[in-house]
Amino acid sequence: MTINRTKTIATLPGLTAEVADYRVWDVDANALVVKFAETHSTLSGEKGSRRSKIICNCYLPKELCDNLHYSNQDYGVYLKSLAKEIAAFYEVDSSDISMISTGVDMRELAHCVETHDELWVAAWVTAGFKHNAMRVGVDRAYGVEINGKYRTCGTINIIVTTNAKLSLATMASSFITITEAKGIALQDLRIHSSFDSSLQATGTGTDQIVVASGNEFICRYAGGHTKLGELMAKSVTKACLIACKKQLAKDPDYHGESAPSGEQ
């Protein structure tokens, strides 16, 4: 992998967000790189609780996914290799990087910052949902795992950062607020299930969240009755709306698809 260039898209106290462009196996790809000035506590559905200096949302183009599939490469091994390359470029240890991935190009990234007095929350979102938007608990499972490999799916990835210092419990509870906020965006845009267009989608089957604590004042709760929860919900909803609208602009007639035969 060779990183060709980076472009700064946002700067907040203690962090910088960039999009890094690179080539892997003759395929152009990119990643959102959120860099912290110091190590932060993070929680993700992919890597769990850890200390991180960088959070990445990595774009996996179809050609790259095909290379992984047909060359019998392990997806997890590929991401570890990518983490090492990014770590070398930014001069950090690969263990200090939290990574998630998506089939959405970072040129379609959306972000939003909400503030109140000295408190701020930023949300970074990519949204792909055309092929596997679903109403969870109603639609049947679509992704089929075979030897650790899955069918290509869309995903809605959400990274939330704040200057508030959050415990592990607070970060865990924030997943509820973030997920509810994502659902509001899908409702507002009337994004329906890809398997039954009469159903309102609640997300996709592969959505990921990463939350990063700040290192300033303590906030213990992240529910909707708190200012932290309000700012999280506002930033996530707004960023999800922008990201989803970018996907809908590619296919303005999309309102959900009929289920493929035998898969509903």
PDB file of N, CA, C and O in Angstrom, residues 167-237:
ATOM      1  N   SER A 167     -16.726   7.397  30.701  1.00  0.00           N
ATOM      2  CA  SER A 167     -16.375   6.058  31.186  1.00  0.00           C
ATOM      3  C   SER A 167     -16.768   5.030  30.136  1.00  0.00           C
ATOM      4  O   SER A 167     -17.483   5.328  29.167  1.00  0.00           O
ATOM      5  N   LEU A 168     -16.330   3.802  30.320  1.00  0.00           N
ATOM      6  CA  LEU A 168     -16.720   2.725  29.414  1.00  0.00           C
ATOM      7  C   LEU A 168     -18.236   2.554  29.413  1.00  0.00           C
ATOM      8  O   LEU A 168     -18.850   2.356  28.350  1.00  0.00           O
ATOM      9  N   ALA A 169     -18.855   2.667  30.589  1.00  0.00           N
ATOM     10  CA  ALA A 169     -20.311   2.526  30.681  1.00  0.00           C
ATOM     11  C   ALA A 169     -21.013   3.633  29.902  1.00  0.00           C
ATOM     12  O   ALA A 169     -22.007   3.392  29.214  1.00  0.00           O
ATOM     13  N   THR A 170     -20.488   4.859  29.992  1.00  0.00           N
ATOM     14  CA  THR A 170     -21.097   5.977  29.259  1.00  0.00           C
ATOM     15  C   THR A 170     -20.960   5.786  27.763  1.00  0.00           C
ATOM     16  O   THR A 170     -21.906   6.039  26.997  1.00  0.00           O
ATOM     17  N   MET A 171     -19.792   5.324  27.320  1.00  0.00           N
ATOM     18  CA  MET A 171     -19.607   5.063  25.888  1.00  0.00           C
ATOM     19  C   MET A 171     -20.552   3.964  25.415  1.00  0.00           C
ATOM     20  O   MET A 171     -21.138   4.058  24.326  1.00  0.00           O
ATOM     21  N   ALA A 172     -20.723   2.931  26.241  1.00  0.00           N
ATOM     22  CA  ALA A 172     -21.628   1.841  25.867  1.00  0.00           C
ATOM     23  C   ALA A 172     -23.069   2.348  25.758  1.00  0.00           C
ATOM     24  O   ALA A 172     -23.785   2.034  24.797  1.00  0.00           O
ATOM     25  N   SER A 173     -23.498   3.167  26.720  1.00  0.00           N
ATOM     26  CA  SER A 173     -24.870   3.672  26.679  1.00  0.00           C
ATOM     27  C   SER A 173     -25.073   4.644  25.521  1.00  0.00           C
ATOM     28  O   SER A 173     -26.187   4.792  25.017  1.00  0.00           O
ATOM     29  N   SER A 174     -23.998   5.308  25.085  1.00  0.00           N
ATOM     30  CA  SER A 174     -24.122   6.240  23.966  1.00  0.00           C
ATOM     31  C   SER A 174     -24.497   5.528  22.669  1.00  0.00           C
ATOM     32  O   SER A 174     -25.060   6.143  21.765  1.00  0.00           O
ATOM     33  N   PHE A 175     -24.206   4.232  22.580  1.00  0.00           N
ATOM     34  CA  PHE A 175     -24.589   3.473  21.385  1.00  0.00           C
ATOM     35  C   PHE A 175     -26.107   3.500  21.195  1.00  0.00           C
ATOM     36  O   PHE A 175     -26.595   3.453  20.066  1.00  0.00           O
ATOM     37  N   ILE A 176     -26.851   3.548  22.302  1.00  0.00           N
ATOM     38  CA  ILE A 176     -28.312   3.614  22.199  1.00  0.00           C
ATOM     39  C   ILE A 176     -28.723   4.928  21.559  1.00  0.00           C
ATOM     40  O   ILE A 176     -29.521   4.968  20.608  1.00  0.00           O
ATOM     41  N   THR A 177     -28.189   6.035  22.082  1.00  0.00           N
ATOM     42  CA  THR A 177     -28.517   7.354  21.548  1.00  0.00           C
ATOM     43  C   THR A 177     -28.126   7.469  20.080  1.00  0.00           C
ATOM     44  O   THR A 177     -28.890   7.987  19.254  1.00  0.00           O
ATOM     45  N   ILE A 178     -26.943   6.977  19.747  1.00  0.00           N
ATOM     46  CA  ILE A 178     -26.443   7.061  18.369  1.00  0.00           C
ATOM     47  C   ILE A 178     -27.321   6.242  17.428  1.00  0.00           C
ATOM     48  O   ILE A 178     -27.668   6.688  16.329  1.00  0.00           O
ATOM     49  N   THR A 179     -27.697   5.041  17.855  1.00  0.00           N
ATOM     50  CA  THR A 179     -28.535   4.186  17.012  1.00  0.00           C
ATOM     51  C   THR A 179     -29.921   4.797  16.815  1.00  0.00           C
ATOM     52  O   THR A 179     -30.473   4.766  15.709  1.00  0.00           O
ATOM     53  N   GLU A 180     -30.493   5.370  17.883  1.00  0.00           N
ATOM     54  CA  GLU A 180     -31.795   6.039  17.742  1.00  0.00           C
ATOM     55  C   GLU A 180     -31.696   7.226  16.788  1.00  0.00           C
ATOM     56  O   GLU A 180     -32.597   7.458  15.967  1.00  0.00           O
ATOM     57  N   ALA A 181     -30.594   7.968  16.875  1.00  0.00           N
ATOM     58  CA  ALA A 181     -30.409   9.130  15.995  1.00  0.00           C
ATOM     59  C   ALA A 181     -30.275   8.704  14.534  1.00  0.00           C
ATOM     60  O   ALA A 181     -30.813   9.355  13.634  1.00  0.00           O
ATOM     61  N   LYS A 182     -29.580   7.607  14.294  1.00  0.00           N
ATOM     62  CA  LYS A 182     -29.475   7.062  12.938  1.00  0.00           C
ATOM     63  C   LYS A 182     -30.861   6.682  12.425  1.00  0.00           C
ATOM     64  O   LYS A 182     -31.215   6.969  11.266  1.00  0.00           O
ATOM     65  N   GLY A 183     -31.666   6.071  13.291  1.00  0.00           N
ATOM     66  CA  GLY A 183     -33.018   5.673  12.891  1.00  0.00           C
ATOM     67  C   GLY A 183     -33.877   6.858  12.497  1.00  0.00           C
ATOM     68  O   GLY A 183     -34.695   6.762  11.575  1.00  0.00           O
ATOM     69  N   ILE A 184     -33.699   7.994  13.182  1.00  0.00           N
ATOM     70  CA  ILE A 184     -34.457   9.199  12.838  1.00  0.00           C
ATOM     71  C   ILE A 184     -34.124   9.644  11.412  1.00  0.00           C
ATOM     72  O   ILE A 184     -35.016  10.008  10.637  1.00  0.00           O
ATOM     73  N   ALA A 185     -32.836   9.610  11.064  1.00  0.00           N
ATOM     74  CA  ALA A 185     -32.438  10.012   9.712  1.00  0.00           C
ATOM     75  C   ALA A 185     -33.069   9.103   8.665  1.00  0.00           C
ATOM     76  O   ALA A 185     -33.577   9.565   7.632  1.00  0.00           O
ATOM     77  N   LEU A 186     -33.081   7.801   8.921  1.00  0.00           N
ATOM     78  CA  LEU A 186     -33.672   6.853   7.963  1.00  0.00           C
ATOM     79  C   LEU A 186     -35.183   7.075   7.848  1.00  0.00           C
ATOM     80  O   LEU A 186     -35.753   6.977   6.758  1.00  0.00           O
ATOM     81  N   GLN A 187     -35.818   7.387   8.980  1.00  0.00           N
ATOM     82  CA  GLN A 187     -37.255   7.669   8.952  1.00  0.00           C
ATOM     83  C   GLN A 187     -37.545   8.950   8.183  1.00  0.00           C
ATOM     84  O   GLN A 187     -38.464   9.003   7.363  1.00  0.00           O
ATOM     85  N   ASP A 188     -36.776   9.988   8.454  1.00  0.00           N
ATOM     86  CA  ASP A 188     -37.012  11.274   7.808  1.00  0.00           C
ATOM     87  C   ASP A 188     -36.862  11.172   6.283  1.00  0.00           C
ATOM     88  O   ASP A 188     -37.563  11.866   5.530  1.00  0.00           O
ATOM     89  N   LEU A 189     -35.946  10.314   5.834  1.00  0.00           N
ATOM     90  CA  LEU A 189     -35.717  10.146   4.399  1.00  0.00           C
ATOM     91  C   LEU A 189     -36.564   9.024   3.793  1.00  0.00           C
ATOM     92  O   LEU A 189     -36.483   8.756   2.605  1.00  0.00           O
ATOM     93  N   ARG A 190     -37.357   8.374   4.651  1.00  0.00           N
ATOM     94  CA  ARG A 190     -38.231   7.281   4.214  1.00  0.00           C
ATOM     95  C   ARG A 190     -37.448   6.202   3.462  1.00  0.00           C
ATOM     96  O   ARG A 190     -37.857   5.739   2.390  1.00  0.00           O
ATOM     97  N   ILE A 191     -36.328   5.808   4.052  1.00  0.00           N
ATOM     98  CA  ILE A 191     -35.536   4.724   3.481  1.00  0.00           C
ATOM     99  C   ILE A 191     -36.150   3.401   3.930  1.00  0.00           C
ATOM    100  O   ILE A 191     -36.265   3.130   5.128  1.00  0.00           O
ATOM    101  N   HIS A 192     -36.544   2.604   2.967  1.00  0.00           N
ATOM    102  CA  HIS A 192     -37.258   1.370   3.255  1.00  0.00           C
ATOM    103  C   HIS A 192     -36.329   0.162   3.191  1.00  0.00           C
ATOM    104  O   HIS A 192     -35.216   0.230   2.684  1.00  0.00           O
ATOM    105  N   SER A 193     -36.833  -0.940   3.702  1.00  0.00           N
ATOM    106  CA  SER A 193     -36.102  -2.202   3.652  1.00  0.00           C
ATOM    107  C   SER A 193     -35.796  -2.586   2.209  1.00  0.00           C
ATOM    108  O   SER A 193     -36.629  -2.416   1.314  1.00  0.00           O
ATOM    109  N   SER A 194     -34.599  -3.124   1.992  1.00  0.00           N
ATOM    110  CA  SER A 194     -34.235  -3.622   0.665  1.00  0.00           C
ATOM    111  C   SER A 194     -34.946  -4.925   0.338  1.00  0.00           C
ATOM    112  O   SER A 194     -34.922  -5.371  -0.810  1.00  0.00           O
ATOM    113  N   PHE A 195     -35.577  -5.531   1.330  1.00  0.00           N
ATOM    114  CA  PHE A 195     -36.211  -6.824   1.152  1.00  0.00           C
ATOM    115  C   PHE A 195     -37.730  -6.745   1.123  1.00  0.00           C
ATOM    116  O   PHE A 195     -38.401  -7.644   0.639  1.00  0.00           O
ATOM    117  N   ASP A 196     -38.263  -5.669   1.658  1.00  0.00           N
ATOM    118  CA  ASP A 196     -39.717  -5.454   1.649  1.00  0.00           C
ATOM    119  C   ASP A 196     -39.945  -3.952   1.660  1.00  0.00           C
ATOM    120  O   ASP A 196     -39.816  -3.297   2.703  1.00  0.00           O
ATOM    121  N   SER A 197     -40.243  -3.386   0.506  1.00  0.00           N
ATOM    122  CA  SER A 197     -40.334  -1.931   0.371  1.00  0.00           C
ATOM    123  C   SER A 197     -41.491  -1.322   1.158  1.00  0.00           C
ATOM    124  O   SER A 197     -41.594  -0.104   1.247  1.00  0.00           O
ATOM    125  N   SER A 198     -42.341  -2.153   1.763  1.00  0.00           N
ATOM    126  CA  SER A 198     -43.411  -1.616   2.602  1.00  0.00           C
ATOM    127  C   SER A 198     -42.933  -1.340   4.021  1.00  0.00           C
ATOM    128  O   SER A 198     -43.654  -0.733   4.814  1.00  0.00           O
ATOM    129  N   LEU A 199     -41.720  -1.772   4.354  1.00  0.00           N
ATOM    130  CA  LEU A 199     -41.198  -1.639   5.712  1.00  0.00           C
ATOM    131  C   LEU A 199     -40.193  -0.500   5.823  1.00  0.00           C
ATOM    132  O   LEU A 199     -39.321  -0.348   4.966  1.00  0.00           O
ATOM    133  N   GLN A 200     -40.308   0.287   6.876  1.00  0.00           N
ATOM    134  CA  GLN A 200     -39.318   1.316   7.189  1.00  0.00           C
ATOM    135  C   GLN A 200     -38.024   0.643   7.644  1.00  0.00           C
ATOM    136  O   GLN A 200     -38.034  -0.215   8.522  1.00  0.00           O
ATOM    137  N   ALA A 201     -36.895   1.028   7.054  1.00  0.00           N
ATOM    138  CA  ALA A 201     -35.607   0.463   7.460  1.00  0.00           C
ATOM    139  C   ALA A 201     -35.156   1.079   8.780  1.00  0.00           C
ATOM    140  O   ALA A 201     -35.403   2.257   9.061  1.00  0.00           O
ATOM    141  N   THR A 202     -34.482   0.283   9.604  1.00  0.00           N
ATOM    142  CA  THR A 202     -33.899   0.769  10.854  1.00  0.00           C
ATOM    143  C   THR A 202     -32.377   0.874  10.761  1.00  0.00           C
ATOM    144  O   THR A 202     -31.734   1.422  11.656  1.00  0.00           O
ATOM    145  N   GLY A 203     -31.803   0.350   9.691  1.00  0.00           N
ATOM    146  CA  GLY A 203     -30.358   0.368   9.490  1.00  0.00           C
ATOM    147  C   GLY A 203     -29.991  -0.659   8.455  1.00  0.00           C
ATOM    148  O   GLY A 203     -30.840  -1.099   7.666  1.00  0.00           O
ATOM    149  N   THR A 204     -28.729  -1.076   8.419  1.00  0.00           N
ATOM    150  CA  THR A 204     -28.328  -2.218   7.612  1.00  0.00           C
ATOM    151  C   THR A 204     -27.841  -3.303   8.559  1.00  0.00           C
ATOM    152  O   THR A 204     -27.699  -3.068   9.762  1.00  0.00           O
ATOM    153  N   GLY A 205     -27.577  -4.456   8.029  1.00  0.00           N
ATOM    154  CA  GLY A 205     -27.151  -5.568   8.880  1.00  0.00           C
ATOM    155  C   GLY A 205     -25.683  -5.547   9.241  1.00  0.00           C
ATOM    156  O   GLY A 205     -25.201  -6.457   9.932  1.00  0.00           O
ATOM    157  N   THR A 206     -24.945  -4.501   8.800  1.00  0.00           N
ATOM    158  CA  THR A 206     -23.508  -4.465   9.049  1.00  0.00           C
ATOM    159  C   THR A 206     -23.044  -3.128   9.624  1.00  0.00           C
ATOM    160  O   THR A 206     -21.860  -2.801   9.576  1.00  0.00           O
ATOM    161  N   ASP A 207     -23.966  -2.331  10.172  1.00  0.00           N
ATOM    162  CA  ASP A 207     -23.609  -1.002  10.675  1.00  0.00           C
ATOM    163  C   ASP A 207     -22.573  -1.094  11.800  1.00  0.00           C
ATOM    164  O   ASP A 207     -22.584  -2.036  12.597  1.00  0.00           O
ATOM    165  N   GLN A 208     -21.702  -0.080  11.847  1.00  0.00           N
ATOM    166  CA  GLN A 208     -20.668  -0.037  12.877  1.00  0.00           C
ATOM    167  C   GLN A 208     -20.645   1.328  13.554  1.00  0.00           C
ATOM    168  O   GLN A 208     -20.941   2.359  12.929  1.00  0.00           O
ATOM    169  N   ILE A 209     -20.277   1.334  14.828  1.00  0.00           N
ATOM    170  CA  ILE A 209     -20.133   2.557  15.617  1.00  0.00           C
ATOM    171  C   ILE A 209     -18.785   2.533  16.324  1.00  0.00           C
ATOM    172  O   ILE A 209     -18.363   1.497  16.848  1.00  0.00           O
ATOM    173  N   VAL A 210     -18.119   3.689  16.339  1.00  0.00           N
ATOM    174  CA  VAL A 210     -16.938   3.894  17.187  1.00  0.00           C
ATOM    175  C   VAL A 210     -17.158   5.188  17.961  1.00  0.00           C
ATOM    176  O   VAL A 210     -17.481   6.216  17.370  1.00  0.00           O
ATOM    177  N   VAL A 211     -16.999   5.137  19.267  1.00  0.00           N
ATOM    178  CA  VAL A 211     -17.112   6.329  20.114  1.00  0.00           C
ATOM    179  C   VAL A 211     -15.763   6.563  20.779  1.00  0.00           C
ATOM    180  O   VAL A 211     -15.140   5.627  21.300  1.00  0.00           O
ATOM    181  N   ALA A 212     -15.316   7.822  20.756  1.00  0.00           N
ATOM    182  CA  ALA A 212     -14.055   8.192  21.407  1.00  0.00           C
ATOM    183  C   ALA A 212     -14.318   9.177  22.528  1.00  0.00           C
ATOM    184  O   ALA A 212     -14.962  10.211  22.325  1.00  0.00           O
ATOM    185  N   SER A 213     -13.831   8.862  23.711  1.00  0.00           N
ATOM    186  CA  SER A 213     -13.924   9.768  24.840  1.00  0.00           C
ATOM    187  C   SER A 213     -12.944  10.912  24.662  1.00  0.00           C
ATOM    188  O   SER A 213     -11.895  10.770  24.024  1.00  0.00           O
ATOM    189  N   GLY A 214     -13.277  12.064  25.244  1.00  0.00           N
ATOM    190  CA  GLY A 214     -12.317  13.143  25.352  1.00  0.00           C
ATOM    191  C   GLY A 214     -11.514  13.007  26.628  1.00  0.00           C
ATOM    192  O   GLY A 214     -11.669  12.034  27.381  1.00  0.00           O
ATOM    193  N   ASN A 215     -10.690  13.995  26.909  1.00  0.00           N
ATOM    194  CA  ASN A 215      -9.859  13.949  28.109  1.00  0.00           C
ATOM    195  C   ASN A 215     -10.075  15.167  29.004  1.00  0.00           C
ATOM    196  O   ASN A 215      -9.237  15.486  29.842  1.00  0.00           O
ATOM    197  N   GLU A 216     -11.232  15.847  28.850  1.00  0.00           N
ATOM    198  CA  GLU A 216     -11.485  17.046  29.643  1.00  0.00           C
ATOM    199  C   GLU A 216     -12.433  16.737  30.800  1.00  0.00           C
ATOM    200  O   GLU A 216     -12.203  15.831  31.573  1.00  0.00           O
ATOM    201  N   PHE A 217     -13.539  17.439  30.927  1.00  0.00           N
ATOM    202  CA  PHE A 217     -14.462  17.280  32.054  1.00  0.00           C
ATOM    203  C   PHE A 217     -15.295  16.009  31.905  1.00  0.00           C
ATOM    204  O   PHE A 217     -15.534  15.526  30.802  1.00  0.00           O
ATOM    205  N   ILE A 218     -15.741  15.459  33.018  1.00  0.00           N
ATOM    206  CA  ILE A 218     -16.470  14.189  33.015  1.00  0.00           C
ATOM    207  C   ILE A 218     -17.950  14.407  32.693  1.00  0.00           C
ATOM    208  O   ILE A 218     -18.595  15.292  33.247  1.00  0.00           O
ATOM    209  N   CYS A 219     -18.484  13.585  31.796  1.00  0.00           N
ATOM    210  CA  CYS A 219     -19.924  13.465  31.566  1.00  0.00           C
ATOM    211  C   CYS A 219     -20.297  12.011  31.824  1.00  0.00           C
ATOM    212  O   CYS A 219     -19.729  11.104  31.200  1.00  0.00           O
ATOM    213  N   ARG A 220     -21.236  11.773  32.725  1.00  0.00           N
ATOM    214  CA  ARG A 220     -21.551  10.408  33.152  1.00  0.00           C
ATOM    215  C   ARG A 220     -22.640   9.755  32.326  1.00  0.00           C
ATOM    216  O   ARG A 220     -22.727   8.526  32.263  1.00  0.00           O
ATOM    217  N   TYR A 221     -23.504  10.562  31.693  1.00  0.00           N
ATOM    218  CA  TYR A 221     -24.649   9.986  31.002  1.00  0.00           C
ATOM    219  C   TYR A 221     -24.730  10.515  29.571  1.00  0.00           C
ATOM    220  O   TYR A 221     -24.350  11.660  29.293  1.00  0.00           O
ATOM    221  N   ALA A 222     -25.260   9.684  28.673  1.00  0.00           N
ATOM    222  CA  ALA A 222     -25.344  10.045  27.253  1.00  0.00           C
ATOM    223  C   ALA A 222     -26.754   9.865  26.708  1.00  0.00           C
ATOM    224  O   ALA A 222     -26.944   9.778  25.503  1.00  0.00           O
ATOM    225  N   GLY A 223     -27.746   9.802  27.589  1.00  0.00           N
ATOM    226  CA  GLY A 223     -29.128   9.667  27.154  1.00  0.00           C
ATOM    227  C   GLY A 223     -29.707  10.982  26.674  1.00  0.00           C
ATOM    228  O   GLY A 223     -29.102  12.054  26.805  1.00  0.00           O
ATOM    229  N   GLY A 224     -30.911  10.912  26.135  1.00  0.00           N
ATOM    230  CA  GLY A 224     -31.535  12.079  25.538  1.00  0.00           C
ATOM    231  C   GLY A 224     -31.874  13.197  26.493  1.00  0.00           C
ATOM    232  O   GLY A 224     -32.098  14.334  26.069  1.00  0.00           O
ATOM    233  N   HIS A 225     -31.894  12.940  27.813  1.00  0.00           N
ATOM    234  CA  HIS A 225     -32.194  13.985  28.787  1.00  0.00           C
ATOM    235  C   HIS A 225     -30.945  14.769  29.198  1.00  0.00           C
ATOM    236  O   HIS A 225     -31.034  15.662  30.043  1.00  0.00           O
ATOM    237  N   THR A 226     -29.787  14.416  28.635  1.00  0.00           N
ATOM    238  CA  THR A 226     -28.543  15.110  28.958  1.00  0.00           C
ATOM    239  C   THR A 226     -28.102  15.949  27.765  1.00  0.00           C
ATOM    240  O   THR A 226     -28.438  15.653  26.615  1.00  0.00           O
ATOM    241  N   LYS A 227     -27.326  16.989  28.045  1.00  0.00           N
ATOM    242  CA  LYS A 227     -26.825  17.831  26.951  1.00  0.00           C
ATOM    243  C   LYS A 227     -25.877  17.038  26.061  1.00  0.00           C
ATOM    244  O   LYS A 227     -25.882  17.205  24.830  1.00  0.00           O
ATOM    245  N   LEU A 228     -25.067  16.148  26.653  1.00  0.00           N
ATOM    246  CA  LEU A 228     -24.189  15.300  25.837  1.00  0.00           C
ATOM    247  C   LEU A 228     -25.006  14.446  24.880  1.00  0.00           C
ATOM    248  O   LEU A 228     -24.696  14.363  23.687  1.00  0.00           O
ATOM    249  N   GLY A 229     -26.073  13.816  25.393  1.00  0.00           N
ATOM    250  CA  GLY A 229     -26.924  12.987  24.543  1.00  0.00           C
ATOM    251  C   GLY A 229     -27.597  13.800  23.455  1.00  0.00           C
ATOM    252  O   GLY A 229     -27.717  13.351  22.311  1.00  0.00           O
ATOM    253  N   GLU A 230     -28.032  15.012  23.803  1.00  0.00           N
ATOM    254  CA  GLU A 230     -28.665  15.879  22.803  1.00  0.00           C
ATOM    255  C   GLU A 230     -27.696  16.208  21.672  1.00  0.00           C
ATOM    256  O   GLU A 230     -28.051  16.122  20.488  1.00  0.00           O
ATOM    257  N   LEU A 231     -26.462  16.572  22.024  1.00  0.00           N
ATOM    258  CA  LEU A 231     -25.478  16.924  21.001  1.00  0.00           C
ATOM    259  C   LEU A 231     -25.085  15.711  20.167  1.00  0.00           C
ATOM    260  O   LEU A 231     -24.889  15.822  18.952  1.00  0.00           O
ATOM    261  N   MET A 232     -24.971  14.552  20.810  1.00  0.00           N
ATOM    262  CA  MET A 232     -24.681  13.322  20.059  1.00  0.00           C
ATOM    263  C   MET A 232     -25.789  13.056  19.045  1.00  0.00           C
ATOM    264  O   MET A 232     -25.523  12.787  17.862  1.00  0.00           O
ATOM    265  N   ALA A 233     -27.034  13.123  19.512  1.00  0.00           N
ATOM    266  CA  ALA A 233     -28.168  12.825  18.637  1.00  0.00           C
ATOM    267  C   ALA A 233     -28.252  13.810  17.482  1.00  0.00           C
ATOM    268  O   ALA A 233     -28.460  13.420  16.327  1.00  0.00           O
ATOM    269  N   LYS A 234     -28.077  15.093  17.767  1.00  0.00           N
ATOM    270  CA  LYS A 234     -28.156  16.095  16.710  1.00  0.00           C
ATOM    271  C   LYS A 234     -27.055  15.901  15.675  1.00  0.00           C
ATOM    272  O   LYS A 234     -27.301  15.944  14.455  1.00  0.00           O
ATOM    273  N   SER A 235     -25.827  15.702  16.129  1.00  0.00           N
ATOM    274  CA  SER A 235     -24.708  15.572  15.187  1.00  0.00           C
ATOM    275  C   SER A 235     -24.837  14.308  14.353  1.00  0.00           C
ATOM    276  O   SER A 235     -24.594  14.320  13.134  1.00  0.00           O
ATOM    277  N   VAL A 236     -25.238  13.202  14.979  1.00  0.00           N
ATOM    278  CA  VAL A 236     -25.375  11.942  14.248  1.00  0.00           C
ATOM    279  C   VAL A 236     -26.520  12.017  13.246  1.00  0.00           C
ATOM    280  O   VAL A 236     -26.376  11.612  12.083  1.00  0.00           O
ATOM    281  N   THR A 237     -27.671  12.540  13.673  1.00  0.00           N
ATOM    282  CA  THR A 237     -28.809  12.644  12.756  1.00  0.00           C
ATOM    283  C   THR A 237     -28.459  13.510  11.550  1.00  0.00           C
ATOM    284  O   THR A 237     -28.711  13.141  10.397  1.00  0.00           O
TER     285      THR A 237
END
